[in-house]
Amino acid sequence: TLPLDATRQTLFGHSLGGLLALHVLYSRPGAFHTIIAASPSIWWDNQSILREEETYAATIAGNGALGRASRVLLLVGEREETAVTVADSKALARRLEALSAHGLRSEIRVLDEETHISVPSRAVTLTLRAAMQWP
């Protein structure tokens, strides 16, 4: 067996899995070194994830070490079936960028020509690069 580096684990989720990835970021800061939320379904349950995001933002504002513990990559297709997915992801990216003052590193990539269904296949290389980036 190969040794596992618990400080370099990555979580990837697409659609509702992307929403789950954000939930893990917000509820367990530092559990994963890199979190990739692809086409996250932020709209789900009347955007209830935003309450978790507010709590997370307050938490890392009080403890910068938690902000530095994870890196976030948002991926969204330019041609998502619902425009709200793109708008929500871009709005989230702006809010996460503001948290860089507390150490959080985040990035958004809008994937040209991609739809909700094609984002995961295009995300493979981007995910591997993000997972292997250190620190």
mmCIF file with all atom_site columns, N, CA and C in Angstrom, residues 47-121:
data_model
loop_
_atom_site.group_PDB
_atom_site.id
_atom_site.type_symbol
_atom_site.label_atom_id
_atom_site.label_alt_id
_atom_site.label_comp_id
_atom_site.label_asym_id
_atom_site.label_entity_id
_atom_site.label_seq_id
_atom_site.pdbx_PDB_ins_code
_atom_site.Cartn_x
_atom_site.Cartn_y
_atom_site.Cartn_z
_atom_site.occupancy
_atom_site.B_iso_or_equiv
_atom_site.pdbx_formal_charge
_atom_site.auth_seq_id
_atom_site.auth_comp_id
_atom_site.auth_asym_id
_atom_site.auth_atom_id
_atom_site.pdbx_PDB_model_num
ATOM 1   N N  . GLN A 1 47  ? -31.600 28.175 -1.935  1.00 0.00 ? 47  GLN A N  1
ATOM 2   C CA . GLN A 1 47  ? -30.251 28.656 -1.646  1.00 0.00 ? 47  GLN A CA 1
ATOM 3   C C  . GLN A 1 47  ? -29.905 28.585 -0.153  1.00 0.00 ? 47  GLN A C  1
ATOM 4   N N  . SER A 1 48  ? -30.378 27.540 0.504   1.00 0.00 ? 48  SER A N  1
ATOM 5   C CA . SER A 1 48  ? -30.105 27.400 1.942   1.00 0.00 ? 48  SER A CA 1
ATOM 6   C C  . SER A 1 48  ? -28.612 27.313 2.246   1.00 0.00 ? 48  SER A C  1
ATOM 7   N N  . ILE A 1 49  ? -27.791 26.933 1.265   1.00 0.00 ? 49  ILE A N  1
ATOM 8   C CA . ILE A 1 49  ? -26.341 26.852 1.467   1.00 0.00 ? 49  ILE A CA 1
ATOM 9   C C  . ILE A 1 49  ? -25.756 28.214 1.822   1.00 0.00 ? 49  ILE A C  1
ATOM 10  N N  . LEU A 1 50  ? -26.440 29.290 1.455   1.00 0.00 ? 50  LEU A N  1
ATOM 11  C CA . LEU A 1 50  ? -25.920 30.630 1.737   1.00 0.00 ? 50  LEU A CA 1
ATOM 12  C C  . LEU A 1 50  ? -25.846 30.906 3.236   1.00 0.00 ? 50  LEU A C  1
ATOM 13  N N  . ARG A 1 51  ? -26.735 30.312 4.018   1.00 0.00 ? 51  ARG A N  1
ATOM 14  C CA . ARG A 1 51  ? -26.649 30.473 5.479   1.00 0.00 ? 51  ARG A CA 1
ATOM 15  C C  . ARG A 1 51  ? -25.385 29.814 6.019   1.00 0.00 ? 51  ARG A C  1
ATOM 16  N N  . GLU A 1 52  ? -25.050 28.646 5.469   1.00 0.00 ? 52  GLU A N  1
ATOM 17  C CA . GLU A 1 52  ? -23.811 27.981 5.876   1.00 0.00 ? 52  GLU A CA 1
ATOM 18  C C  . GLU A 1 52  ? -22.598 28.808 5.467   1.00 0.00 ? 52  GLU A C  1
ATOM 19  N N  . GLU A 1 53  ? -22.685 29.412 4.295   1.00 0.00 ? 53  GLU A N  1
ATOM 20  C CA . GLU A 1 53  ? -21.581 30.251 3.813   1.00 0.00 ? 53  GLU A CA 1
ATOM 21  C C  . GLU A 1 53  ? -21.352 31.446 4.744   1.00 0.00 ? 53  GLU A C  1
ATOM 22  N N  . GLU A 1 54  ? -22.428 32.062 5.207   1.00 0.00 ? 54  GLU A N  1
ATOM 23  C CA . GLU A 1 54  ? -22.298 33.198 6.131   1.00 0.00 ? 54  GLU A CA 1
ATOM 24  C C  . GLU A 1 54  ? -21.609 32.781 7.425   1.00 0.00 ? 54  GLU A C  1
ATOM 25  N N  . THR A 1 55  ? -21.990 31.644 7.953   1.00 0.00 ? 55  THR A N  1
ATOM 26  C CA . THR A 1 55  ? -21.374 31.144 9.184   1.00 0.00 ? 55  THR A CA 1
ATOM 27  C C  . THR A 1 55  ? -19.895 30.837 8.947   1.00 0.00 ? 55  THR A C  1
ATOM 28  N N  . TYR A 1 56  ? -19.595 30.222 7.827   1.00 0.00 ? 56  TYR A N  1
ATOM 29  C CA . TYR A 1 56  ? -18.207 29.911 7.468   1.00 0.00 ? 56  TYR A CA 1
ATOM 30  C C  . TYR A 1 56  ? -17.381 31.193 7.360   1.00 0.00 ? 56  TYR A C  1
ATOM 31  N N  . ALA A 1 57  ? -17.915 32.200 6.677   1.00 0.00 ? 57  ALA A N  1
ATOM 32  C CA . ALA A 1 57  ? -17.192 33.466 6.508   1.00 0.00 ? 57  ALA A CA 1
ATOM 33  C C  . ALA A 1 57  ? -16.875 34.086 7.868   1.00 0.00 ? 57  ALA A C  1
ATOM 34  N N  . ALA A 1 58  ? -17.825 34.057 8.773   1.00 0.00 ? 58  ALA A N  1
ATOM 35  C CA . ALA A 1 58  ? -17.593 34.598 10.115  1.00 0.00 ? 58  ALA A CA 1
ATOM 36  C C  . ALA A 1 58  ? -16.557 33.768 10.863  1.00 0.00 ? 58  ALA A C  1
ATOM 37  N N  . THR A 1 59  ? -16.590 32.457 10.668  1.00 0.00 ? 59  THR A N  1
ATOM 38  C CA . THR A 1 59  ? -15.641 31.563 11.341  1.00 0.00 ? 59  THR A CA 1
ATOM 39  C C  . THR A 1 59  ? -14.215 31.838 10.894  1.00 0.00 ? 59  THR A C  1
ATOM 40  N N  . ILE A 1 60  ? -13.985 31.930 9.577   1.00 0.00 ? 60  ILE A N  1
ATOM 41  C CA . ILE A 1 60  ? -12.608 32.141 9.135   1.00 0.00 ? 60  ILE A CA 1
ATOM 42  C C  . ILE A 1 60  ? -12.157 33.584 9.350   1.00 0.00 ? 60  ILE A C  1
ATOM 43  N N  . ALA A 1 61  ? -13.096 34.509 9.447   1.00 0.00 ? 61  ALA A N  1
ATOM 44  C CA . ALA A 1 61  ? -12.713 35.886 9.785   1.00 0.00 ? 61  ALA A CA 1
ATOM 45  C C  . ALA A 1 61  ? -12.131 35.919 11.196  1.00 0.00 ? 61  ALA A C  1
ATOM 46  N N  . GLY A 1 62  ? -12.613 35.026 12.055  1.00 0.00 ? 62  GLY A N  1
ATOM 47  C CA . GLY A 1 62  ? -12.108 34.957 13.421  1.00 0.00 ? 62  GLY A CA 1
ATOM 48  C C  . GLY A 1 62  ? -10.896 34.066 13.585  1.00 0.00 ? 62  GLY A C  1
ATOM 49  N N  . ASN A 1 63  ? -10.629 33.205 12.596  1.00 0.00 ? 63  ASN A N  1
ATOM 50  C CA . ASN A 1 63  ? -9.510  32.275 12.683  1.00 0.00 ? 63  ASN A CA 1
ATOM 51  C C  . ASN A 1 63  ? -8.924  32.076 11.282  1.00 0.00 ? 63  ASN A C  1
ATOM 52  N N  . GLY A 1 64  ? -7.970  32.913 10.918  1.00 0.00 ? 64  GLY A N  1
ATOM 53  C CA . GLY A 1 64  ? -7.367  32.883 9.588   1.00 0.00 ? 64  GLY A CA 1
ATOM 54  C C  . GLY A 1 64  ? -6.731  31.550 9.233   1.00 0.00 ? 64  GLY A C  1
ATOM 55  N N  . ALA A 1 65  ? -6.312  30.778 10.238  1.00 0.00 ? 65  ALA A N  1
ATOM 56  C CA . ALA A 1 65  ? -5.707  29.477 9.952   1.00 0.00 ? 65  ALA A CA 1
ATOM 57  C C  . ALA A 1 65  ? -6.708  28.564 9.252   1.00 0.00 ? 65  ALA A C  1
ATOM 58  N N  . LEU A 1 66  ? -7.973  28.680 9.612   1.00 0.00 ? 66  LEU A N  1
ATOM 59  C CA . LEU A 1 66  ? -8.995  27.874 8.946   1.00 0.00 ? 66  LEU A CA 1
ATOM 60  C C  . LEU A 1 66  ? -9.168  28.301 7.492   1.00 0.00 ? 66  LEU A C  1
ATOM 61  N N  . GLY A 1 67  ? -9.047  29.590 7.227   1.00 0.00 ? 67  GLY A N  1
ATOM 62  C CA . GLY A 1 67  ? -9.141  30.085 5.859   1.00 0.00 ? 67  GLY A CA 1
ATOM 63  C C  . GLY A 1 67  ? -8.006  29.593 4.989   1.00 0.00 ? 67  GLY A C  1
ATOM 64  N N  . ARG A 1 68  ? -6.831  29.503 5.569   1.00 0.00 ? 68  ARG A N  1
ATOM 65  C CA . ARG A 1 68  ? -5.657  29.040 4.813   1.00 0.00 ? 68  ARG A CA 1
ATOM 66  C C  . ARG A 1 68  ? -5.633  27.528 4.637   1.00 0.00 ? 68  ARG A C  1
ATOM 67  N N  . ALA A 1 69  ? -6.515  26.826 5.319   1.00 0.00 ? 69  ALA A N  1
ATOM 68  C CA . ALA A 1 69  ? -6.477  25.370 5.318   1.00 0.00 ? 69  ALA A CA 1
ATOM 69  C C  . ALA A 1 69  ? -6.963  24.748 4.012   1.00 0.00 ? 69  ALA A C  1
ATOM 70  N N  . SER A 1 70  ? -7.781  25.457 3.260   1.00 0.00 ? 70  SER A N  1
ATOM 71  C CA . SER A 1 70  ? -8.338  24.880 2.038   1.00 0.00 ? 70  SER A CA 1
ATOM 72  C C  . SER A 1 70  ? -8.219  25.837 0.863   1.00 0.00 ? 70  SER A C  1
ATOM 73  N N  . ARG A 1 71  ? -8.199  25.244 -0.313  1.00 0.00 ? 71  ARG A N  1
ATOM 74  C CA . ARG A 1 71  ? -8.223  26.001 -1.563  1.00 0.00 ? 71  ARG A CA 1
ATOM 75  C C  . ARG A 1 71  ? -9.489  25.561 -2.298  1.00 0.00 ? 71  ARG A C  1
ATOM 76  N N  . VAL A 1 72  ? -10.161 26.509 -2.959  1.00 0.00 ? 72  VAL A N  1
ATOM 77  C CA . VAL A 1 72  ? -11.428 26.215 -3.624  1.00 0.00 ? 72  VAL A CA 1
ATOM 78  C C  . VAL A 1 72  ? -11.304 26.536 -5.107  1.00 0.00 ? 72  VAL A C  1
ATOM 79  N N  . LEU A 1 73  ? -11.761 25.600 -5.933  1.00 0.00 ? 73  LEU A N  1
ATOM 80  C CA . LEU A 1 73  ? -11.849 25.809 -7.365  1.00 0.00 ? 73  LEU A CA 1
ATOM 81  C C  . LEU A 1 73  ? -13.305 25.631 -7.771  1.00 0.00 ? 73  LEU A C  1
ATOM 82  N N  . LEU A 1 74  ? -13.889 26.669 -8.337  1.00 0.00 ? 74  LEU A N  1
ATOM 83  C CA . LEU A 1 74  ? -15.242 26.599 -8.872  1.00 0.00 ? 74  LEU A CA 1
ATOM 84  C C  . LEU A 1 74  ? -15.142 26.417 -10.377 1.00 0.00 ? 74  LEU A C  1
ATOM 85  N N  . LEU A 1 75  ? -15.881 25.465 -10.898 1.00 0.00 ? 75  LEU A N  1
ATOM 86  C CA . LEU A 1 75  ? -15.935 25.227 -12.339 1.00 0.00 ? 75  LEU A CA 1
ATOM 87  C C  . LEU A 1 75  ? -17.393 25.320 -12.770 1.00 0.00 ? 75  LEU A C  1
ATOM 88  N N  . VAL A 1 76  ? -17.622 26.008 -13.871 1.00 0.00 ? 76  VAL A N  1
ATOM 89  C CA . VAL A 1 76  ? -18.991 26.132 -14.378 1.00 0.00 ? 76  VAL A CA 1
ATOM 90  C C  . VAL A 1 76  ? -18.929 26.228 -15.895 1.00 0.00 ? 76  VAL A C  1
ATOM 91  N N  . GLY A 1 77  ? -19.901 25.625 -16.546 1.00 0.00 ? 77  GLY A N  1
ATOM 92  C CA . GLY A 1 77  ? -19.944 25.664 -17.997 1.00 0.00 ? 77  GLY A CA 1
ATOM 93  C C  . GLY A 1 77  ? -20.540 26.967 -18.497 1.00 0.00 ? 77  GLY A C  1
ATOM 94  N N  . GLU A 1 78  ? -19.980 27.480 -19.554 1.00 0.00 ? 78  GLU A N  1
ATOM 95  C CA . GLU A 1 78  ? -20.485 28.708 -20.161 1.00 0.00 ? 78  GLU A CA 1
ATOM 96  C C  . GLU A 1 78  ? -21.941 28.540 -20.606 1.00 0.00 ? 78  GLU A C  1
ATOM 97  N N  . ARG A 1 79  ? -22.290 27.331 -21.010 1.00 0.00 ? 79  ARG A N  1
ATOM 98  C CA . ARG A 1 79  ? -23.629 27.075 -21.540 1.00 0.00 ? 79  ARG A CA 1
ATOM 99  C C  . ARG A 1 79  ? -24.438 26.141 -20.638 1.00 0.00 ? 79  ARG A C  1
ATOM 100 N N  . GLU A 1 80  ? -24.355 26.372 -19.345 1.00 0.00 ? 80  GLU A N  1
ATOM 101 C CA . GLU A 1 80  ? -25.166 25.594 -18.402 1.00 0.00 ? 80  GLU A CA 1
ATOM 102 C C  . GLU A 1 80  ? -26.633 25.693 -18.825 1.00 0.00 ? 80  GLU A C  1
ATOM 103 N N  . GLU A 1 81  ? -27.396 24.643 -18.566 1.00 0.00 ? 81  GLU A N  1
ATOM 104 C CA . GLU A 1 81  ? -28.794 24.628 -18.970 1.00 0.00 ? 81  GLU A CA 1
ATOM 105 C C  . GLU A 1 81  ? -29.614 25.708 -18.269 1.00 0.00 ? 81  GLU A C  1
ATOM 106 N N  . THR A 1 82  ? -29.200 26.080 -17.075 1.00 0.00 ? 82  THR A N  1
ATOM 107 C CA . THR A 1 82  ? -29.885 27.172 -16.375 1.00 0.00 ? 82  THR A CA 1
ATOM 108 C C  . THR A 1 82  ? -28.873 28.289 -16.118 1.00 0.00 ? 82  THR A C  1
ATOM 109 N N  . ALA A 1 83  ? -29.239 29.485 -16.537 1.00 0.00 ? 83  ALA A N  1
ATOM 110 C CA . ALA A 1 83  ? -28.341 30.635 -16.362 1.00 0.00 ? 83  ALA A CA 1
ATOM 111 C C  . ALA A 1 83  ? -28.060 30.897 -14.888 1.00 0.00 ? 83  ALA A C  1
ATOM 112 N N  . VAL A 1 84  ? -28.963 30.479 -14.030 1.00 0.00 ? 84  VAL A N  1
ATOM 113 C CA . VAL A 1 84  ? -28.773 30.722 -12.601 1.00 0.00 ? 84  VAL A CA 1
ATOM 114 C C  . VAL A 1 84  ? -27.532 29.998 -12.077 1.00 0.00 ? 84  VAL A C  1
ATOM 115 N N  . THR A 1 85  ? -27.193 28.853 -12.655 1.00 0.00 ? 85  THR A N  1
ATOM 116 C CA . THR A 1 85  ? -25.996 28.127 -12.214 1.00 0.00 ? 85  THR A CA 1
ATOM 117 C C  . THR A 1 85  ? -24.745 28.959 -12.452 1.00 0.00 ? 85  THR A C  1
ATOM 118 N N  . VAL A 1 86  ? -24.669 29.597 -13.598 1.00 0.00 ? 86  VAL A N  1
ATOM 119 C CA . VAL A 1 86  ? -23.519 30.451 -13.917 1.00 0.00 ? 86  VAL A CA 1
ATOM 120 C C  . VAL A 1 86  ? -23.533 31.694 -13.031 1.00 0.00 ? 86  VAL A C  1
ATOM 121 N N  . ALA A 1 87  ? -24.679 32.340 -12.912 1.00 0.00 ? 87  ALA A N  1
ATOM 122 C CA . ALA A 1 87  ? -24.780 33.562 -12.097 1.00 0.00 ? 87  ALA A CA 1
ATOM 123 C C  . ALA A 1 87  ? -24.463 33.281 -10.634 1.00 0.00 ? 87  ALA A C  1
ATOM 124 N N  . ASP A 1 88  ? -25.009 32.192 -10.095 1.00 0.00 ? 88  ASP A N  1
ATOM 125 C CA . ASP A 1 88  ? -24.743 31.830 -8.696  1.00 0.00 ? 88  ASP A CA 1
ATOM 126 C C  . ASP A 1 88  ? -23.261 31.541 -8.483  1.00 0.00 ? 88  ASP A C  1
ATOM 127 N N  . SER A 1 89  ? -22.639 30.850 -9.424  1.00 0.00 ? 89  SER A N  1
ATOM 128 C CA . SER A 1 89  ? -21.219 30.509 -9.284  1.00 0.00 ? 89  SER A CA 1
ATOM 129 C C  . SER A 1 89  ? -20.348 31.755 -9.340  1.00 0.00 ? 89  SER A C  1
ATOM 130 N N  . LYS A 1 90  ? -20.661 32.669 -10.240 1.00 0.00 ? 90  LYS A N  1
ATOM 131 C CA . LYS A 1 90  ? -19.886 33.912 -10.328 1.00 0.00 ? 90  LYS A CA 1
ATOM 132 C C  . LYS A 1 90  ? -20.073 34.758 -9.076  1.00 0.00 ? 90  LYS A C  1
ATOM 133 N N  . ALA A 1 91  ? -21.287 34.816 -8.552  1.00 0.00 ? 91  ALA A N  1
ATOM 134 C CA . ALA A 1 91  ? -21.529 35.566 -7.315  1.00 0.00 ? 91  ALA A CA 1
ATOM 135 C C  . ALA A 1 91  ? -20.777 34.938 -6.144  1.00 0.00 ? 91  ALA A C  1
ATOM 136 N N  . LEU A 1 92  ? -20.786 33.604 -6.080  1.00 0.00 ? 92  LEU A N  1
ATOM 137 C CA . LEU A 1 92  ? -20.033 32.911 -5.035  1.00 0.00 ? 92  LEU A CA 1
ATOM 138 C C  . LEU A 1 92  ? -18.551 33.210 -5.161  1.00 0.00 ? 92  LEU A C  1
ATOM 139 N N  . ALA A 1 93  ? -18.037 33.197 -6.376  1.00 0.00 ? 93  ALA A N  1
ATOM 140 C CA . ALA A 1 93  ? -16.609 33.478 -6.586  1.00 0.00 ? 93  ALA A CA 1
ATOM 141 C C  . ALA A 1 93  ? -16.247 34.865 -6.047  1.00 0.00 ? 93  ALA A C  1
ATOM 142 N N  . ARG A 1 94  ? -17.113 35.843 -6.255  1.00 0.00 ? 94  ARG A N  1
ATOM 143 C CA . ARG A 1 94  ? -16.845 37.196 -5.726  1.00 0.00 ? 94  ARG A CA 1
ATOM 144 C C  . ARG A 1 94  ? -16.831 37.193 -4.199  1.00 0.00 ? 94  ARG A C  1
ATOM 145 N N  . ARG A 1 95  ? -17.764 36.466 -3.603  1.00 0.00 ? 95  ARG A N  1
ATOM 146 C CA . ARG A 1 95  ? -17.798 36.412 -2.137  1.00 0.00 ? 95  ARG A CA 1
ATOM 147 C C  . ARG A 1 95  ? -16.583 35.670 -1.580  1.00 0.00 ? 95  ARG A C  1
ATOM 148 N N  . LEU A 1 96  ? -16.185 34.593 -2.234  1.00 0.00 ? 96  LEU A N  1
ATOM 149 C CA . LEU A 1 96  ? -15.003 33.853 -1.775  1.00 0.00 ? 96  LEU A CA 1
ATOM 150 C C  . LEU A 1 96  ? -13.736 34.680 -1.956  1.00 0.00 ? 96  LEU A C  1
ATOM 151 N N  . GLU A 1 97  ? -13.652 35.441 -3.037  1.00 0.00 ? 97  GLU A N  1
ATOM 152 C CA . GLU A 1 97  ? -12.488 36.309 -3.266  1.00 0.00 ? 97  GLU A CA 1
ATOM 153 C C  . GLU A 1 97  ? -12.323 37.292 -2.105  1.00 0.00 ? 97  GLU A C  1
ATOM 154 N N  . ALA A 1 98  ? -13.422 37.793 -1.595  1.00 0.00 ? 98  ALA A N  1
ATOM 155 C CA . ALA A 1 98  ? -13.357 38.715 -0.454  1.00 0.00 ? 98  ALA A CA 1
ATOM 156 C C  . ALA A 1 98  ? -12.763 38.034 0.775   1.00 0.00 ? 98  ALA A C  1
ATOM 157 N N  . LEU A 1 99  ? -12.890 36.718 0.859   1.00 0.00 ? 99  LEU A N  1
ATOM 158 C CA . LEU A 1 99  ? -12.345 35.988 2.006   1.00 0.00 ? 99  LEU A CA 1
ATOM 159 C C  . LEU A 1 99  ? -10.841 35.737 1.877   1.00 0.00 ? 99  LEU A C  1
ATOM 160 N N  . SER A 1 100 ? -10.257 36.140 0.769   1.00 0.00 ? 100 SER A N  1
ATOM 161 C CA . SER A 1 100 ? -8.803  35.978 0.618   1.00 0.00 ? 100 SER A CA 1
ATOM 162 C C  . SER A 1 100 ? -8.062  36.803 1.670   1.00 0.00 ? 100 SER A C  1
ATOM 163 N N  . ALA A 1 101 ? -8.705  37.838 2.180   1.00 0.00 ? 101 ALA A N  1
ATOM 164 C CA . ALA A 1 101 ? -8.104  38.624 3.262   1.00 0.00 ? 101 ALA A CA 1
ATOM 165 C C  . ALA A 1 101 ? -7.894  37.764 4.511   1.00 0.00 ? 101 ALA A C  1
ATOM 166 N N  . HIS A 1 102 ? -8.621  36.659 4.595   1.00 0.00 ? 102 HIS A N  1
ATOM 167 C CA . HIS A 1 102 ? -8.504  35.739 5.732   1.00 0.00 ? 102 HIS A CA 1
ATOM 168 C C  . HIS A 1 102 ? -7.789  34.454 5.336   1.00 0.00 ? 102 HIS A C  1
ATOM 169 N N  . GLY A 1 103 ? -7.114  34.475 4.189   1.00 0.00 ? 103 GLY A N  1
ATOM 170 C CA . GLY A 1 103 ? -6.274  33.358 3.789   1.00 0.00 ? 103 GLY A CA 1
ATOM 171 C C  . GLY A 1 103 ? -6.876  32.367 2.812   1.00 0.00 ? 103 GLY A C  1
ATOM 172 N N  . LEU A 1 104 ? -8.173  32.462 2.526   1.00 0.00 ? 104 LEU A N  1
ATOM 173 C CA . LEU A 1 104 ? -8.776  31.506 1.605   1.00 0.00 ? 104 LEU A CA 1
ATOM 174 C C  . LEU A 1 104 ? -8.297  31.768 0.180   1.00 0.00 ? 104 LEU A C  1
ATOM 175 N N  . ARG A 1 105 ? -7.881  30.721 -0.494  1.00 0.00 ? 105 ARG A N  1
ATOM 176 C CA . ARG A 1 105 ? -7.476  30.820 -1.897  1.00 0.00 ? 105 ARG A CA 1
ATOM 177 C C  . ARG A 1 105 ? -8.587  30.204 -2.745  1.00 0.00 ? 105 ARG A C  1
ATOM 178 N N  . SER A 1 106 ? -9.103  30.997 -3.672  1.00 0.00 ? 106 SER A N  1
ATOM 179 C CA . SER A 1 106 ? -10.188 30.499 -4.503  1.00 0.00 ? 106 SER A CA 1
ATOM 180 C C  . SER A 1 106 ? -10.017 30.981 -5.929  1.00 0.00 ? 106 SER A C  1
ATOM 181 N N  . GLU A 1 107 ? -10.638 30.237 -6.834  1.00 0.00 ? 107 GLU A N  1
ATOM 182 C CA . GLU A 1 107 ? -10.564 30.560 -8.256  1.00 0.00 ? 107 GLU A CA 1
ATOM 183 C C  . GLU A 1 107 ? -11.831 30.053 -8.924  1.00 0.00 ? 107 GLU A C  1
ATOM 184 N N  . ILE A 1 108 ? -12.272 30.760 -9.940  1.00 0.00 ? 108 ILE A N  1
ATOM 185 C CA . ILE A 1 108 ? -13.384 30.279 -10.753 1.00 0.00 ? 108 ILE A CA 1
ATOM 186 C C  . ILE A 1 108 ? -12.905 30.145 -12.194 1.00 0.00 ? 108 ILE A C  1
ATOM 187 N N  . ARG A 1 109 ? -13.376 29.099 -12.849 1.00 0.00 ? 109 ARG A N  1
ATOM 188 C CA . ARG A 1 109 ? -13.089 28.898 -14.268 1.00 0.00 ? 109 ARG A CA 1
ATOM 189 C C  . ARG A 1 109 ? -14.419 28.671 -14.964 1.00 0.00 ? 109 ARG A C  1
ATOM 190 N N  . VAL A 1 110 ? -14.766 29.556 -15.873 1.00 0.00 ? 110 VAL A N  1
ATOM 191 C CA . VAL A 1 110 ? -15.945 29.375 -16.711 1.00 0.00 ? 110 VAL A CA 1
ATOM 192 C C  . VAL A 1 110 ? -15.457 28.661 -17.969 1.00 0.00 ? 110 VAL A C  1
ATOM 193 N N  . LEU A 1 111 ? -15.953 27.466 -18.189 1.00 0.00 ? 111 LEU A N  1
ATOM 194 C CA . LEU A 1 111 ? -15.458 26.618 -19.265 1.00 0.00 ? 111 LEU A CA 1
ATOM 195 C C  . LEU A 1 111 ? -16.219 26.903 -20.561 1.00 0.00 ? 111 LEU A C  1
ATOM 196 N N  . ASP A 1 112 ? -15.502 27.464 -21.519 1.00 0.00 ? 112 ASP A N  1
ATOM 197 C CA . ASP A 1 112 ? -16.090 27.817 -22.815 1.00 0.00 ? 112 ASP A CA 1
ATOM 198 C C  . ASP A 1 112 ? -16.780 26.620 -23.450 1.00 0.00 ? 112 ASP A C  1
ATOM 199 N N  . GLU A 1 113 ? -17.953 26.891 -24.005 1.00 0.00 ? 113 GLU A N  1
ATOM 200 C CA . GLU A 1 113 ? -18.698 25.911 -24.795 1.00 0.00 ? 113 GLU A CA 1
ATOM 201 C C  . GLU A 1 113 ? -19.241 24.725 -24.002 1.00 0.00 ? 113 GLU A C  1
ATOM 202 N N  . GLU A 1 114 ? -18.984 24.661 -22.696 1.00 0.00 ? 114 GLU A N  1
ATOM 203 C CA . GLU A 1 114 ? -19.421 23.485 -21.928 1.00 0.00 ? 114 GLU A CA 1
ATOM 204 C C  . GLU A 1 114 ? -20.822 23.682 -21.348 1.00 0.00 ? 114 GLU A C  1
ATOM 205 N N  . THR A 1 115 ? -21.550 22.565 -21.242 1.00 0.00 ? 115 THR A N  1
ATOM 206 C CA . THR A 1 115 ? -22.880 22.528 -20.637 1.00 0.00 ? 115 THR A CA 1
ATOM 207 C C  . THR A 1 115 ? -22.793 21.825 -19.288 1.00 0.00 ? 115 THR A C  1
ATOM 208 N N  . HIS A 1 116 ? -23.915 21.745 -18.611 1.00 0.00 ? 116 HIS A N  1
ATOM 209 C CA . HIS A 1 116 ? -23.939 21.096 -17.304 1.00 0.00 ? 116 HIS A CA 1
ATOM 210 C C  . HIS A 1 116 ? -23.433 19.656 -17.404 1.00 0.00 ? 116 HIS A C  1
ATOM 211 N N  . ILE A 1 117 ? -23.817 18.969 -18.454 1.00 0.00 ? 117 ILE A N  1
ATOM 212 C CA . ILE A 1 117 ? -23.453 17.561 -18.608 1.00 0.00 ? 117 ILE A CA 1
ATOM 213 C C  . ILE A 1 117 ? -22.000 17.379 -19.038 1.00 0.00 ? 117 ILE A C  1
ATOM 214 N N  . SER A 1 118 ? -21.445 18.346 -19.753 1.00 0.00 ? 118 SER A N  1
ATOM 215 C CA . SER A 1 118 ? -20.075 18.170 -20.254 1.00 0.00 ? 118 SER A CA 1
ATOM 216 C C  . SER A 1 118 ? -18.997 18.717 -19.321 1.00 0.00 ? 118 SER A C  1
ATOM 217 N N  . VAL A 1 119 ? -19.395 19.457 -18.291 1.00 0.00 ? 119 VAL A N  1
ATOM 218 C CA . VAL A 1 119 ? -18.402 20.022 -17.363 1.00 0.00 ? 119 VAL A CA 1
ATOM 219 C C  . VAL A 1 119 ? -17.521 18.955 -16.715 1.00 0.00 ? 119 VAL A C  1
ATOM 220 N N  . PRO A 1 120 ? -18.074 17.826 -16.205 1.00 0.00 ? 120 PRO A N  1
ATOM 221 C CA . PRO A 1 120 ? -17.197 16.855 -15.537 1.00 0.00 ? 120 PRO A CA 1
ATOM 222 C C  . PRO A 1 120 ? -16.061 16.330 -16.410 1.00 0.00 ? 120 PRO A C  1
ATOM 223 N N  . SER A 1 121 ? -16.342 16.048 -17.678 1.00 0.00 ? 121 SER A N  1
ATOM 224 C CA . SER A 1 121 ? -15.268 15.518 -18.517 1.00 0.00 ? 121 SER A CA 1
ATOM 225 C C  . SER A 1 121 ? -14.187 16.567 -18.754 1.00 0.00 ? 121 SER A C  1
#
